[in-house]
Coordinates of C-alpha atoms in Angstrom, one line a residue:
Chain A
M1 CA -3.7 43.5 16.6
A2 CA -7.3 44.5 15.7
L3 CA -9.8 42.5 13.7
S4 CA -11.3 44.3 10.6
E5 CA -14.9 44.0 9.5
S6 CA -13.8 41.9 6.5
E7 CA -12.0 39.5 8.8
V8 CA -15.0 39.0 10.9
R9 CA -17.0 38.2 7.7
H10 CA -14.3 35.8 6.6
V11 CA -14.3 33.9 10.0
A12 CA -18.1 33.8 9.9
M13 CA -18.0 32.3 6.4
L14 CA -15.6 29.6 7.6
A15 CA -18.0 28.8 10.4
R16 CA -21.0 28.9 8.0
L17 CA -22.6 31.7 10.0
A18 CA -25.0 34.1 8.4
L19 CA -24.5 37.4 10.3
S20 CA -26.6 40.5 10.1
E21 CA -24.9 43.9 9.6
T22 CA -25.5 44.6 13.3
Q23 CA -24.0 41.3 14.4
V24 CA -20.9 41.9 12.3
E25 CA -20.2 45.1 14.1
T26 CA -21.1 43.7 17.6
L27 CA -18.8 40.7 17.1
R28 CA -16.0 42.9 15.7
V29 CA -16.1 44.9 19.0
E30 CA -16.4 41.7 21.2
L31 CA -13.7 39.8 19.4
N32 CA -11.3 42.8 19.5
S33 CA -11.9 43.0 23.2
I34 CA -10.8 39.3 23.6
L35 CA -7.8 39.9 21.3
G36 CA -6.9 42.8 23.6
H37 CA -6.4 40.4 26.5
I38 CA -4.0 38.4 24.3
D39 CA -2.1 41.6 23.5
T40 CA -1.6 42.1 27.2
I41 CA -0.2 38.5 27.6
Q42 CA 2.1 39.1 24.6
Q43 CA 3.7 42.0 26.4
L44 CA 5.3 39.4 28.8
D45 CA 8.6 37.7 28.0
L46 CA 7.3 34.2 27.2
A47 CA 10.4 32.9 25.4
D48 CA 10.9 30.1 27.9
V49 CA 7.3 29.1 28.3
P50 CA 6.2 26.2 26.1
P51 CA 2.8 26.5 24.4
T52 CA 0.1 25.2 26.7
A53 CA -2.3 22.7 25.0
H54 CA -4.0 21.8 28.2
A55 CA -4.6 23.6 31.5
I56 CA -4.1 20.6 33.7
P57 CA -0.7 18.8 33.9
V58 CA -2.0 15.3 32.8
V59 CA -0.6 13.3 29.9
N60 CA -1.3 10.0 28.0
E61 CA -5.0 9.6 28.9
T62 CA -6.1 6.7 26.7
R63 CA -8.6 3.8 26.8
P64 CA -7.9 0.1 26.1
D65 CA -8.9 -1.3 22.7
V66 CA -12.0 -3.0 24.0
P67 CA -15.4 -2.8 22.2
R68 CA -18.4 -1.3 24.0
P69 CA -22.0 -1.3 22.9
G70 CA -23.0 1.8 20.9
L71 CA -26.4 3.0 19.8
S72 CA -29.0 1.0 18.0
R73 CA -29.6 2.2 14.4
E74 CA -33.1 3.3 15.4
A75 CA -31.7 5.5 18.2
A76 CA -28.9 6.8 15.9
L77 CA -31.4 7.9 13.3
L78 CA -34.1 9.1 15.7
N79 CA -33.4 12.8 15.2
A80 CA -32.4 12.7 11.6
P81 CA -34.5 15.1 9.5
E82 CA -34.6 12.5 6.7
K83 CA -33.5 8.9 6.5
E84 CA -33.5 6.1 3.9
A85 CA -32.4 2.5 3.9
G86 CA -30.9 2.9 7.4
A87 CA -28.8 5.9 6.4
F88 CA -29.0 9.6 6.9
L89 CA -30.5 11.2 3.9
I90 CA -29.1 14.6 3.0
P91 CA -29.5 17.1 0.2
Q92 CA -27.3 17.2 -2.9
M93 CA -23.7 18.3 -2.1
T94 CA -21.5 20.6 -4.1
G95 CA -17.8 20.5 -3.9
G96 CA -15.6 19.9 -0.9
G97 CA -15.0 16.7 1.0
D98 CA -12.3 14.1 0.6
E99 CA -10.2 16.0 3.0
S100 CA -8.6 13.4 5.2
Chain B
M1 CA 0.8 3.7 -25.6
S2 CA 2.7 6.7 -24.5
K3 CA 5.8 4.9 -23.4
D4 CA 8.1 6.5 -26.0
R5 CA 6.5 9.8 -25.6
L6 CA 7.0 9.6 -21.8
L7 CA 10.8 8.9 -22.3
E8 CA 11.0 11.7 -24.8
V9 CA 9.3 14.1 -22.3
L10 CA 11.5 12.9 -19.5
E11 CA 14.6 14.0 -21.4
R12 CA 13.5 17.6 -20.9
W13 CA 11.3 17.6 -17.8
E14 CA 12.1 16.0 -14.4
P15 CA 9.0 15.0 -12.4
V16 CA 9.0 15.7 -8.7
I17 CA 6.5 13.5 -6.9
G18 CA 5.4 13.2 -3.3
L19 CA 2.8 10.7 -2.0
E20 CA 0.3 10.9 0.8
I21 CA -0.8 7.4 1.8
H22 CA -3.8 6.9 4.2
T23 CA -4.0 3.5 5.8
E24 CA -6.9 2.3 8.1
L25 CA -5.6 0.5 11.2
T26 CA -7.9 -2.4 10.6
S27 CA -6.0 -4.5 13.2
T28 CA -7.7 -2.5 16.1
R29 CA -10.8 -3.9 17.5
T30 CA -12.4 -0.5 18.1
K31 CA -12.5 2.9 16.6
M32 CA -10.0 5.7 17.4
F33 CA -11.9 7.6 20.0
C34 CA -14.8 5.3 21.0
G35 CA -15.6 1.7 21.7
C36 CA -17.5 1.0 18.4
E37 CA -16.2 -2.0 16.5
V38 CA -14.0 -1.7 13.4
A39 CA -15.1 -3.8 10.5
F40 CA -15.7 -3.5 6.8
G41 CA -19.2 -3.1 5.3
G42 CA -22.3 -4.3 7.1
E43 CA -25.7 -2.7 7.4
P44 CA -25.4 1.1 7.5
N45 CA -25.1 2.9 10.9
T46 CA -24.9 -0.3 13.0
R47 CA -21.5 0.5 14.5
V48 CA -22.1 4.0 15.8
C49 CA -22.3 5.8 19.1
P50 CA -22.6 9.4 20.4
V51 CA -18.8 10.0 20.0
C52 CA -18.5 8.9 16.3
L53 CA -21.8 10.5 15.4
G54 CA -20.4 13.8 16.8
M55 CA -23.2 14.4 19.3
P56 CA -22.7 17.3 21.6
G57 CA -21.3 16.4 25.0
A58 CA -19.8 13.1 24.0
L59 CA -16.2 12.6 25.1
P60 CA -13.6 11.1 22.7
V61 CA -10.9 9.0 24.4
P62 CA -7.8 7.8 22.3
N63 CA -7.4 4.2 21.6
Q64 CA -4.1 3.1 23.3
Y65 CA -3.5 0.2 20.9
A66 CA -4.0 2.5 17.8
I67 CA -1.3 4.8 19.1
E68 CA 1.1 1.9 19.7
Q69 CA 0.5 0.7 16.1
T70 CA 1.3 4.1 14.8
V71 CA 4.5 4.2 16.7
L72 CA 5.3 0.7 15.4
A73 CA 4.7 2.0 11.9
G74 CA 7.1 4.9 12.6
L75 CA 9.8 2.6 13.9
A76 CA 9.5 0.3 10.9
T77 CA 10.1 3.3 8.5
E78 CA 13.0 4.7 10.5
C79 CA 11.1 7.6 11.8
T80 CA 11.9 9.6 15.0
I81 CA 9.2 9.1 17.5
A82 CA 8.2 12.5 19.0
P83 CA 8.8 12.7 22.8
H84 CA 5.9 15.3 22.9
S85 CA 2.8 15.0 20.7
L86 CA -0.8 15.8 20.7
F87 CA -4.1 15.7 18.7
H88 CA -5.5 18.8 16.9
R89 CA -8.9 19.7 15.5
K90 CA -9.0 20.3 11.7
Q91 CA -12.1 22.3 10.9
Y92 CA -14.0 21.8 7.7
F93 CA -17.5 21.1 6.7
Y94 CA -18.6 17.9 4.9
P95 CA -21.5 15.6 5.8
D96 CA -19.4 12.5 6.0
M97 CA -17.8 14.0 9.1
P98 CA -20.5 14.8 11.7
K99 CA -18.5 16.9 14.2
D100 CA -17.6 19.4 11.5
Y101 CA -14.0 18.9 12.5
Q102 CA -11.6 16.0 12.2
I103 CA -9.4 14.9 15.1
S104 CA -6.0 14.8 13.5
Q105 CA -2.5 15.8 14.2
Y106 CA -0.8 19.0 13.1
D107 CA 2.6 20.3 14.1
Q108 CA 3.5 17.6 16.6
P109 CA 2.7 14.2 15.0
F110 CA 3.8 10.9 16.5
C111 CA 6.4 10.1 13.9
E112 CA 8.8 12.3 11.7
D113 CA 11.8 12.0 9.5
G114 CA 11.8 8.4 8.3
Q115 CA 12.9 6.7 5.1
I116 CA 12.1 3.7 2.8
L117 CA 14.6 2.2 0.4
V118 CA 12.9 1.4 -2.9
E119 CA 14.3 -1.0 -5.5
V120 CA 13.4 -0.5 -9.1
D121 CA 14.3 -3.2 -11.7
G122 CA 13.0 -4.3 -15.1
G123 CA 11.4 -2.0 -17.6
G124 CA 10.7 0.8 -15.1
V125 CA 14.4 1.5 -14.7
A126 CA 14.4 3.4 -18.1
Q127 CA 12.2 6.1 -16.6
R128 CA 15.0 7.2 -14.3
L129 CA 17.5 9.0 -16.6
D130 CA 20.1 9.8 -14.1
V131 CA 20.8 6.3 -12.7
A132 CA 24.3 6.3 -14.1
D133 CA 25.2 9.6 -12.4
G134 CA 24.7 7.9 -9.1
T135 CA 23.0 11.1 -7.8
G136 CA 20.4 10.2 -5.3
V137 CA 20.2 6.5 -6.4
T138 CA 22.4 3.5 -5.9
P139 CA 22.8 1.5 -9.1
A140 CA 23.4 -2.3 -8.9
E141 CA 25.3 -4.5 -11.3
D142 CA 22.2 -6.2 -12.7
G143 CA 20.9 -2.9 -14.0
S144 CA 18.5 -2.3 -11.1
Y145 CA 18.8 0.6 -8.7
T146 CA 17.8 1.6 -5.2
A147 CA 16.3 5.0 -4.3
R148 CA 16.0 6.4 -0.8
I149 CA 12.6 8.0 -0.3
G150 CA 12.3 10.3 2.7
I151 CA 9.2 10.2 5.0
T152 CA 8.2 13.6 6.3
R153 CA 5.8 12.4 8.9
I154 CA 3.2 9.8 10.0
H155 CA 0.3 11.1 11.9
L156 CA -2.8 9.4 13.4
E157 CA -6.4 10.6 12.8
E158 CA -9.9 9.3 12.3
D159 CA -11.5 8.2 9.1
T160 CA -14.7 9.7 7.8
G161 CA -18.1 8.1 7.1
K162 CA -19.1 6.9 3.7
M163 CA -21.6 8.7 1.3
V164 CA -23.6 7.0 -1.4
H165 CA -24.9 9.5 -3.9
V166 CA -28.4 8.8 -5.2
G167 CA -29.7 9.9 -8.6
G168 CA -26.4 10.2 -10.4
S169 CA -24.5 7.5 -12.1
E170 CA -22.3 4.9 -10.3
G171 CA -22.5 6.6 -7.0
R172 CA -20.7 9.6 -8.2
L173 CA -21.5 13.2 -7.1
A174 CA -22.1 14.5 -10.6
G175 CA -25.8 14.4 -11.3
A176 CA -26.8 13.2 -7.8
T177 CA -29.9 14.7 -6.2
K178 CA -29.5 13.2 -2.7
S179 CA -26.8 11.4 -0.6
L180 CA -27.1 8.6 1.9
V181 CA -24.6 8.8 4.8
D182 CA -23.3 5.8 6.7
F183 CA -21.1 6.4 9.8
N184 CA -19.9 2.8 10.3
R185 CA -16.4 3.8 9.0
A186 CA -16.4 7.2 10.8
G187 CA -13.8 7.2 13.5
T188 CA -11.8 4.2 12.2
P189 CA -8.1 4.8 13.2
L190 CA -6.3 6.2 10.1
I191 CA -2.7 6.8 9.7
E192 CA -1.4 9.3 7.1
L193 CA 2.1 9.0 5.8
V194 CA 3.5 11.9 3.9
S195 CA 6.6 11.3 1.8
E196 CA 9.3 13.8 0.9
P197 CA 9.1 15.0 -2.7
D198 CA 11.9 12.5 -3.4
I199 CA 10.1 10.4 -6.0
R200 CA 11.3 11.0 -9.6
T201 CA 9.4 8.5 -11.7
P202 CA 5.9 6.8 -11.9
E203 CA 7.6 3.5 -11.4
E204 CA 9.4 4.7 -8.2
A205 CA 5.9 5.9 -6.9
R206 CA 4.4 2.5 -7.6
R207 CA 7.4 0.6 -5.9
F208 CA 7.2 3.0 -2.9
A209 CA 3.5 2.3 -2.4
Q210 CA 4.1 -1.5 -2.8
K211 CA 7.0 -1.5 -0.4
L212 CA 5.0 0.5 2.1
R213 CA 2.1 -1.9 1.8
L214 CA 4.4 -4.9 2.4
I215 CA 5.9 -3.2 5.5
W216 CA 2.4 -2.4 6.9
L217 CA 1.3 -6.0 6.2
S218 CA 4.5 -7.4 7.9
L219 CA 3.6 -5.3 11.0
G220 CA 0.0 -6.5 10.7
I221 CA -1.4 -3.1 11.4
S222 CA -3.8 -3.1 8.4
D223 CA -5.2 -5.4 5.7
C224 CA -4.1 -2.7 3.2
S225 CA -6.9 -3.5 0.8
M226 CA -6.9 -0.9 -2.0
E227 CA -10.2 -2.3 -3.3
E228 CA -12.0 -1.9 0.0
G229 CA -10.3 1.5 0.6
S230 CA -8.3 0.6 3.7
M231 CA -5.2 1.9 1.9
R232 CA -5.6 5.0 -0.3
V233 CA -2.9 6.8 -2.2
D234 CA -2.9 10.4 -3.3
G235 CA 0.0 12.0 -5.2
N236 CA 1.5 15.5 -5.7
I237 CA 3.4 16.0 -8.9
S238 CA 5.1 18.8 -10.7
L239 CA 7.7 19.1 -13.4
R240 CA 10.9 21.1 -13.5
K241 CA 13.4 21.6 -16.3
R242 CA 16.0 18.9 -16.1
G243 CA 19.0 20.2 -14.4
T244 CA 17.2 22.9 -12.4
V245 CA 16.5 22.8 -8.7
E246 CA 13.3 24.9 -8.2
F247 CA 10.0 23.0 -8.0
G248 CA 7.3 23.7 -10.6
V249 CA 3.6 24.2 -9.8
K250 CA 2.1 20.9 -8.6
A251 CA -1.2 19.2 -9.1
E252 CA -2.7 16.8 -6.6
V253 CA -4.1 13.5 -8.0
K254 CA -6.7 11.5 -6.2
N255 CA -8.7 8.3 -6.7
M256 CA -5.8 6.1 -7.7
N257 CA -7.3 2.9 -6.4
S258 CA -4.6 0.5 -7.5
F259 CA -0.9 0.4 -8.0
K260 CA -1.4 0.4 -11.8
S261 CA -3.7 3.4 -11.5
L262 CA -1.0 5.2 -9.4
H263 CA 1.5 4.6 -12.1
D264 CA -0.7 5.3 -15.0
A265 CA -2.2 8.5 -13.5
L266 CA 1.3 9.9 -12.9
V267 CA 2.4 9.1 -16.4
Y268 CA -0.7 10.9 -17.7
E269 CA -0.1 13.9 -15.5
I270 CA 3.6 14.1 -16.6
L271 CA 2.4 14.1 -20.3
R272 CA -0.4 16.6 -19.6
Q273 CA 1.8 19.0 -17.7
A274 CA 4.7 18.8 -20.2
E275 CA 2.3 19.6 -23.0
L276 CA 1.1 22.7 -21.1
L277 CA 4.6 23.8 -20.3
D278 CA 6.0 23.1 -23.8
S279 CA 3.4 25.3 -25.4
G280 CA 4.2 28.2 -23.1
G281 CA 1.3 27.6 -20.7
T282 CA 1.3 27.1 -16.9
V283 CA 0.1 24.4 -14.6
V284 CA -2.7 25.3 -12.3
Q285 CA -2.4 24.2 -8.7
E286 CA -5.6 22.1 -8.3
T287 CA -6.9 18.7 -7.3
R288 CA -7.4 16.3 -10.1
H289 CA -9.4 13.0 -10.2
W290 CA -8.1 9.9 -12.0
D291 CA -10.7 8.3 -14.2
V292 CA -9.6 4.7 -14.6
G293 CA -12.0 4.0 -17.4
A294 CA -11.2 7.1 -19.5
K295 CA -7.5 6.9 -18.5
R296 CA -7.2 10.6 -17.8
T297 CA -7.2 13.0 -14.9
S298 CA -9.7 15.9 -14.7
A299 CA -10.0 18.9 -12.4
L300 CA -12.4 18.6 -9.5
R301 CA -14.7 21.5 -9.0
S302 CA -12.5 24.1 -7.3
K303 CA -13.6 25.3 -3.9
E304 CA -14.9 28.8 -3.3
A305 CA -12.3 29.6 -0.8
A306 CA -8.8 28.4 0.0
H307 CA -8.6 25.9 2.9
D308 CA -8.4 27.5 6.3
Y309 CA -8.6 24.6 8.7
R310 CA -8.0 26.7 11.9
Y311 CA -6.2 23.9 13.6
F312 CA -6.1 24.1 17.3
P313 CA -5.1 21.6 20.1
E314 CA -7.9 19.2 20.8
P315 CA -9.2 20.4 24.2
D316 CA -11.0 17.1 25.0
M317 CA -7.6 15.2 25.2
T318 CA -4.5 15.4 27.1
P319 CA -1.1 15.6 25.2
F320 CA 1.3 12.7 24.9
E321 CA 4.7 12.2 26.3
F322 CA 6.4 9.0 25.2
S323 CA 9.3 7.8 27.4
E324 CA 12.3 5.9 26.0
E325 CA 11.0 2.8 27.8
F326 CA 7.7 3.1 26.1
I327 CA 9.2 3.5 22.6
D328 CA 11.7 0.6 23.3
G329 CA 8.8 -1.6 24.4
I330 CA 7.1 -1.0 21.0
R331 CA 10.4 -1.6 19.2
Q332 CA 10.5 -5.1 20.8
R333 CA 7.3 -5.8 18.8
L334 CA 9.0 -5.1 15.4
P335 CA 8.8 -8.3 13.3
E336 CA 11.4 -9.2 10.6
L337 CA 10.9 -6.5 8.0
P338 CA 10.9 -7.2 4.2
D339 CA 14.5 -6.0 3.6
A340 CA 15.9 -8.1 6.4
K341 CA 13.9 -11.1 5.2
K342 CA 15.3 -10.8 1.7
I343 CA 18.8 -10.7 3.0
R344 CA 18.2 -13.7 5.3
F345 CA 16.7 -15.7 2.4
M346 CA 19.9 -15.1 0.4
A347 CA 22.2 -15.8 3.3
T348 CA 20.4 -18.8 4.9
W349 CA 18.9 -20.5 1.9
G350 CA 21.5 -19.4 -0.7
L351 CA 18.9 -17.9 -3.0
P352 CA 19.9 -15.5 -5.8
V353 CA 18.8 -12.0 -5.3
H354 CA 15.9 -12.2 -7.8
D355 CA 14.4 -15.3 -6.2
A356 CA 14.7 -13.7 -2.7
T357 CA 13.2 -10.5 -3.9
V358 CA 10.1 -12.1 -5.5
L359 CA 9.5 -14.6 -2.6
T360 CA 9.7 -11.9 0.1
S361 CA 7.5 -9.5 -1.8
D362 CA 4.5 -11.7 -0.8
L363 CA 4.3 -12.6 2.9
E364 CA 2.3 -15.7 2.3
M365 CA 4.7 -17.0 -0.4
A366 CA 7.7 -16.3 1.9
E367 CA 6.1 -18.2 4.7
F368 CA 5.2 -21.1 2.3
F369 CA 8.8 -21.2 1.1
E370 CA 10.2 -21.3 4.6
A371 CA 7.8 -24.1 5.6
A372 CA 8.9 -26.1 2.5
V373 CA 12.6 -25.7 3.0
T374 CA 12.3 -26.4 6.7
I375 CA 11.0 -29.9 5.7
G376 CA 13.4 -30.4 2.8
G377 CA 16.6 -28.6 4.0
A378 CA 18.7 -25.9 2.5
E379 CA 20.0 -28.1 -0.4
R380 CA 16.5 -28.2 -1.8
A381 CA 16.0 -24.4 -1.4
K382 CA 16.8 -23.5 -5.0
P383 CA 14.6 -26.2 -6.7
I384 CA 11.8 -25.4 -4.2
A385 CA 12.1 -21.7 -5.1
N386 CA 12.1 -22.5 -8.8
L387 CA 9.0 -24.6 -8.5
M388 CA 7.2 -21.9 -6.5
L389 CA 8.3 -19.1 -8.9
N390 CA 7.3 -21.0 -12.0
D391 CA 4.6 -23.7 -11.6
L392 CA 3.1 -22.4 -8.4
A393 CA 3.1 -18.8 -9.3
A394 CA 1.6 -19.5 -12.7
H395 CA -1.1 -21.7 -11.1
L396 CA -2.0 -19.0 -8.5
N397 CA -2.1 -16.4 -11.2
A398 CA -4.4 -18.5 -13.5
A399 CA -6.7 -19.4 -10.7
G400 CA -6.6 -15.8 -9.3
I401 CA -6.1 -17.0 -5.8
S402 CA -3.5 -16.5 -3.0
V403 CA -1.2 -19.3 -1.9
T404 CA -3.1 -19.9 1.3
A405 CA -6.3 -20.5 -0.7
S406 CA -4.5 -23.1 -2.9
K407 CA -4.7 -26.8 -2.4
V408 CA -0.9 -27.0 -2.7
V409 CA 0.8 -27.1 0.8
P410 CA 4.5 -26.7 1.5
A411 CA 5.0 -30.5 2.2
M412 CA 3.7 -31.3 -1.3
V413 CA 6.1 -29.0 -3.0
D414 CA 9.0 -30.5 -1.1
E415 CA 7.9 -34.0 -1.8
L416 CA 7.6 -33.2 -5.5
V417 CA 11.1 -31.8 -5.6
A418 CA 12.3 -34.9 -3.8
L419 CA 10.7 -37.1 -6.4
V420 CA 12.7 -35.4 -9.2
E421 CA 15.8 -35.3 -7.1
E422 CA 15.7 -39.1 -6.5
G423 CA 15.1 -39.7 -10.2
T424 CA 11.6 -41.2 -9.6
I425 CA 10.1 -38.9 -12.1
S426 CA 11.5 -36.5 -14.7
G427 CA 11.3 -32.8 -14.6
K428 CA 8.8 -32.9 -17.4
Q429 CA 6.6 -35.5 -15.5
A430 CA 6.8 -33.2 -12.4
K431 CA 5.0 -30.5 -14.3
D432 CA 2.1 -32.9 -15.0
V433 CA 2.1 -34.1 -11.3
F434 CA 2.1 -30.4 -10.2
T435 CA -1.0 -29.6 -12.4
E436 CA -2.8 -32.6 -10.9
M437 CA -1.9 -32.0 -7.3
A438 CA -2.9 -28.3 -7.6
E439 CA -6.3 -29.4 -9.0
T440 CA -6.9 -32.3 -6.6
G441 CA -4.8 -31.6 -3.5
D442 CA -3.5 -35.2 -3.6
A443 CA 0.1 -35.8 -2.6
P444 CA 2.6 -36.1 -5.5
G445 CA 3.8 -39.5 -4.4
A446 CA 0.2 -40.9 -4.6
I447 CA -0.4 -39.3 -8.0
V448 CA 2.8 -40.9 -9.3
E449 CA 1.7 -44.3 -7.9
I450 CA -1.9 -44.1 -9.3
R451 CA -0.9 -42.7 -12.7
G452 CA 2.0 -45.2 -13.0
L453 CA 4.2 -42.2 -13.8
K454 CA 7.3 -43.7 -12.2
Q455 CA 10.3 -43.0 -14.2
V456 CA 12.3 -46.0 -15.2
S457 CA 15.9 -45.7 -14.0
D458 CA 16.7 -49.5 -14.1
T459 CA 19.7 -49.6 -16.3
G460 CA 19.0 -53.2 -17.4
A461 CA 15.5 -52.3 -18.8
I462 CA 16.8 -49.3 -20.6
E463 CA 19.8 -51.2 -22.1
A464 CA 17.4 -53.8 -23.5
V465 CA 15.4 -51.1 -25.4
V466 CA 18.6 -49.2 -26.4
D467 CA 20.0 -52.4 -27.9
R468 CA 16.8 -53.1 -29.9
I469 CA 16.7 -49.5 -31.3
I470 CA 20.3 -49.8 -32.3
A471 CA 19.7 -53.1 -34.0
E472 CA 16.7 -51.7 -35.9
N473 CA 18.6 -48.6 -37.2
P474 CA 21.9 -49.7 -38.6
D475 CA 22.1 -46.7 -41.0
K476 CA 21.6 -44.2 -38.2
V477 CA 24.2 -45.9 -36.1
E478 CA 26.6 -45.7 -39.0
G479 CA 25.8 -42.1 -39.4
Y480 CA 26.4 -41.3 -35.8
R481 CA 29.7 -43.1 -35.7
S482 CA 30.8 -41.2 -38.8
G483 CA 30.4 -38.0 -36.9
R484 CA 26.7 -36.9 -37.2
T485 CA 26.4 -36.7 -33.4
G486 CA 23.2 -34.7 -33.8
L487 CA 21.6 -38.1 -34.4
M488 CA 21.7 -38.6 -30.6
G489 CA 18.4 -36.7 -30.4
F490 CA 16.8 -39.3 -32.7
F491 CA 18.0 -42.2 -30.5
V492 CA 16.8 -40.5 -27.3
G493 CA 13.5 -39.8 -28.9
Q494 CA 13.1 -43.4 -30.0
V495 CA 14.0 -44.8 -26.6
M496 CA 11.7 -42.4 -24.8
R497 CA 8.8 -43.2 -27.1
E498 CA 9.3 -46.9 -26.8
M499 CA 9.2 -46.5 -23.0
G500 CA 6.2 -44.3 -22.9
G501 CA 8.2 -41.2 -21.8
Q502 CA 9.0 -42.8 -18.4
A503 CA 12.7 -43.6 -18.9
N504 CA 15.1 -41.5 -16.9
P505 CA 16.7 -39.2 -19.5
A506 CA 20.1 -39.2 -17.7
V507 CA 20.3 -43.0 -17.7
V508 CA 19.1 -43.1 -21.4
N509 CA 21.8 -40.6 -22.4
E510 CA 24.5 -42.5 -20.5
V511 CA 23.5 -45.9 -22.0
L512 CA 23.2 -44.6 -25.5
G513 CA 26.5 -42.8 -25.3
R514 CA 28.2 -46.1 -24.1
R515 CA 26.6 -48.3 -26.7
L516 CA 26.9 -46.1 -29.7
S517 CA 30.6 -45.3 -29.1
S518 CA 31.5 -49.0 -28.7

């Protein structure tokens, strides 16, 4: 399984990364090297091994439904490039959203 | 409007509809993955922290109670609760979601394979052309039918923040130059229920959503306010030639902010898609927005690339393993559900199916009814139900309030029914007393006293008036005795007028019948 140049560009687009031509080639080589490790693993017989979501055998970690203080609005907006009326001010949006 | 056109289209085309219903778990005190409080509105960005603002290094920890509420929702809709489950990250970019991924569930949600039974009666039955076939639906003798709608899954995720678009009209994106983002809502626990494409008519879709809302309200997991957006319904709809099996191309409809919008938007889509298909065109798979003012759907700007959410297991959280003991413990919390309550109202209080259905379709009305019959006893159940379904319902409707906001309390309804039952006031007087007690909140007995509304049941007093009327109208008496029995109405009217409308009609009829026939 090898990643093509166009697949690298697609993944970069999904991650909203602007890559230079050099970077595309560098990443293609690096990503293929990572996929090479996965190819090695796939040579094993893993039929009886369930997918591992987490490296440590711990389950059901939750917290009680008890409120805790958060940030003040001033602190929350401190690093916002622009703000207005207590809200984050952002440029005009086109498309997308409403995903949930 | 398009009712006849709809039925004509339905002869040829069968709609296939599935719903996706998002509900905020407004019953939790805190958000899904952090300790910020869950509430509606408020000053922007006052219930936020590093976790729900998506700041690097913050550690989200799942809310135990929200998970339990989701399992409860699954049990109430006959889902299987997954023994193994976990959260996934769903990657996409939008400024109302600061992490650039939403923590959601993917291939191992908490709940799967449930069902809801949906009853359709009244005018909406006509939309379902195959009721008589008995295929897929169970017809009832009164013309209504019940459809079983499958539930694919219920998963738990986090809600997004809210955006207000500035510079456009009415907060809409079109024409906006800037947007304000408020993250108070971001991270609110949100359950998404996905139905099977088992729904065949707009009316079934509406009933399904209403039934689901009633179940959620019974569980107390959410306030289910469609106006405030704590319950949001999206629909997928396609048409197929009647009699065929394969699904057509579907459109997704969003922004249906009321049950009426849900119904009307689906009717619109059926007509739109049928027109396309009838003229040899094809339906484009796209997301469409319901414009409630214009009563039409329109395509949203399509996205440059198809969705590629790159789901992967959320590495910040451990997976979940639910034991039988845990699931049984949640099952113990199940309250009486709407279907069971309806059956009990019929069995315990002897109500006909219609009364039981209407009373149990509103939790507050059902509670009110039970409080009233608990005072008055089962023999008063039917007159209490009648008064609630007629006078009380009309009053609440006119005043635009819920029963808990009304001045009428259960004891007053029972007392009013008792006054009629004992013959103290007539049914007609009861209507006036009800109007006054709904306005003032005074007890019906007191209103009857003060207004001097007491019905006269004293046979002697009524006989005196009857005798005088008979004496004053010899010709009418002659007429009656010679067979013109319709004149009884004249005599009753005379007596009632003479007595200021306060005579007990049953006694008047009895006395008149006795005197006139002798």
